[in-house]
Amino acid sequence: MAYDEDLAQQMRDDLGPLPGLSETKMFGGICFMLNGNMTCGVHKNGLMYRVGKPAHEEALALPGTKPMDFTGRPMRAFVDLPADCAEDDAAREKLTQMAVAFAGSLPGK
């Protein structure tokens, strides 16, 4: 099953016009990269955000979030926002801010 294009557009709108932002098809979905660093993306079941290990617990405290788990092993530094929770504008905004801040702290690739 492909990713939801409406969710992808919502993520584009949430990110806005950031210098260094690009899109890459990855893992059957779409990933948004900031200066070559994975920032967030859309997969078949919802949204994922790379918030970094220091902000991981704070991100998990937001409504609807859960650990990102593609393989049966949770990925620290990433959180998942299922599609049925993606209408929460405040949660998406906070997660987007966290993901952009983390990716922006990394050296460009």
Short mmCIF file of C-alpha atoms in Angstrom, two decimals:
data_model
loop_
_atom_site.label_atom_id
_atom_site.label_comp_id
_atom_site.label_asym_id
_atom_site.label_seq_id
_atom_site.Cartn_x
_atom_site.Cartn_y
_atom_site.Cartn_z
CA MET A 1 0.00 0.00 0.00
CA ALA A 2 1.35 3.42 -0.93
CA TYR A 3 1.55 6.41 1.37
CA ASP A 4 -1.35 8.86 1.63
CA GLU A 5 -0.69 11.80 -0.70
CA ASP A 6 -3.00 14.02 1.40
CA LEU A 7 -0.78 13.39 4.43
CA ALA A 8 2.29 14.13 2.33
CA GLN A 9 0.78 17.45 1.27
CA GLN A 10 -0.10 18.24 4.89
CA MET A 11 3.52 17.58 5.85
CA ARG A 12 4.73 19.83 3.00
CA ASP A 13 2.42 22.56 4.29
CA ASP A 14 3.64 22.03 7.88
CA LEU A 15 7.28 22.29 6.80
CA GLY A 16 6.79 25.35 4.64
CA PRO A 17 9.55 26.77 2.43
CA LEU A 18 12.73 25.71 4.23
CA PRO A 19 16.09 26.29 2.53
CA GLY A 20 17.78 22.93 1.99
CA LEU A 21 14.53 20.92 2.08
CA SER A 22 14.10 18.07 -0.39
CA GLU A 23 11.90 15.01 -0.84
CA THR A 24 13.06 11.44 -1.40
CA LYS A 25 10.99 8.32 -1.98
CA MET A 26 12.03 5.84 0.69
CA PHE A 27 10.62 2.70 2.37
CA GLY A 28 7.46 2.80 0.24
CA GLY A 29 6.76 6.33 1.40
CA ILE A 30 8.28 9.77 1.14
CA CYS A 31 10.98 11.26 3.31
CA PHE A 32 11.70 14.95 3.77
CA MET A 33 15.40 15.76 4.04
CA LEU A 34 16.94 18.94 5.42
CA ASN A 35 20.42 19.52 4.02
CA GLY A 36 20.56 15.79 3.26
CA ASN A 37 19.48 14.66 6.74
CA MET A 38 16.27 12.70 7.29
CA THR A 39 13.79 14.95 9.07
CA CYS A 40 10.30 13.49 8.75
CA GLY A 41 8.18 11.51 6.36
CA VAL A 42 4.98 9.79 5.39
CA HIS A 43 4.57 6.01 5.36
CA LYS A 44 1.61 3.77 4.64
CA ASN A 45 0.25 4.05 8.20
CA GLY A 46 0.90 7.70 9.02
CA LEU A 47 3.69 10.15 9.74
CA MET A 48 7.17 9.74 11.18
CA TYR A 49 9.42 12.35 12.75
CA ARG A 50 13.13 12.19 13.55
CA VAL A 51 13.28 14.19 16.77
CA GLY A 52 16.64 12.96 18.11
CA LYS A 53 17.36 11.01 21.25
CA PRO A 54 17.35 14.02 23.63
CA ALA A 55 13.78 14.95 22.59
CA HIS A 56 12.45 11.41 22.18
CA GLU A 57 10.58 11.19 25.51
CA GLU A 58 9.15 14.70 25.11
CA ALA A 59 7.85 13.75 21.66
CA LEU A 60 6.30 10.54 22.99
CA ALA A 61 4.36 12.61 25.54
CA LEU A 62 2.43 14.34 22.73
CA PRO A 63 -1.08 13.05 21.96
CA GLY A 64 -1.18 10.08 19.59
CA THR A 65 2.56 9.54 19.25
CA LYS A 66 4.24 6.18 19.68
CA PRO A 67 7.71 4.77 19.13
CA MET A 68 8.64 4.32 15.46
CA ASP A 69 8.82 0.61 14.72
CA PHE A 70 9.29 -0.62 11.15
CA THR A 71 10.99 -3.92 11.96
CA GLY A 72 9.69 -5.06 15.35
CA ARG A 73 12.43 -3.10 17.12
CA PRO A 74 11.56 0.47 18.24
CA MET A 75 13.82 3.17 16.83
CA ARG A 76 14.97 5.67 19.44
CA ALA A 77 15.08 9.22 18.14
CA PHE A 78 12.06 8.62 15.86
CA VAL A 79 8.36 8.80 16.66
CA ASP A 80 5.29 7.75 14.73
CA LEU A 81 2.04 9.66 14.45
CA PRO A 82 -0.60 7.27 13.09
CA ALA A 83 -2.84 8.56 10.31
CA ASP A 84 -5.88 8.64 12.60
CA CYS A 85 -4.03 11.08 14.91
CA ALA A 86 -2.59 13.29 12.17
CA GLU A 87 -5.45 15.79 12.33
CA ASP A 88 -4.02 17.13 15.63
CA ASP A 89 -2.49 20.37 14.34
CA ALA A 90 -0.74 21.18 17.62
CA ALA A 91 0.96 17.77 17.84
CA ARG A 92 2.07 17.94 14.20
CA GLU A 93 3.38 21.48 14.66
CA LYS A 94 5.42 20.55 17.74
CA LEU A 95 6.78 17.38 16.11
CA THR A 96 7.70 19.32 12.98
CA GLN A 97 9.54 21.93 15.07
CA MET A 98 11.41 19.20 16.95
CA ALA A 99 12.36 17.32 13.77
CA VAL A 100 13.53 20.47 11.95
CA ALA A 101 15.55 21.57 14.98
CA PHE A 102 17.22 18.16 15.23
CA ALA A 103 17.99 17.84 11.51
CA GLY A 104 19.18 21.45 11.46
CA SER A 105 21.68 20.66 14.23
CA LEU A 106 23.39 18.02 12.08
CA PRO A 107 26.13 18.71 9.54
CA GLY A 108 24.81 18.80 5.99
CA LYS A 109 25.47 15.88 3.68
#
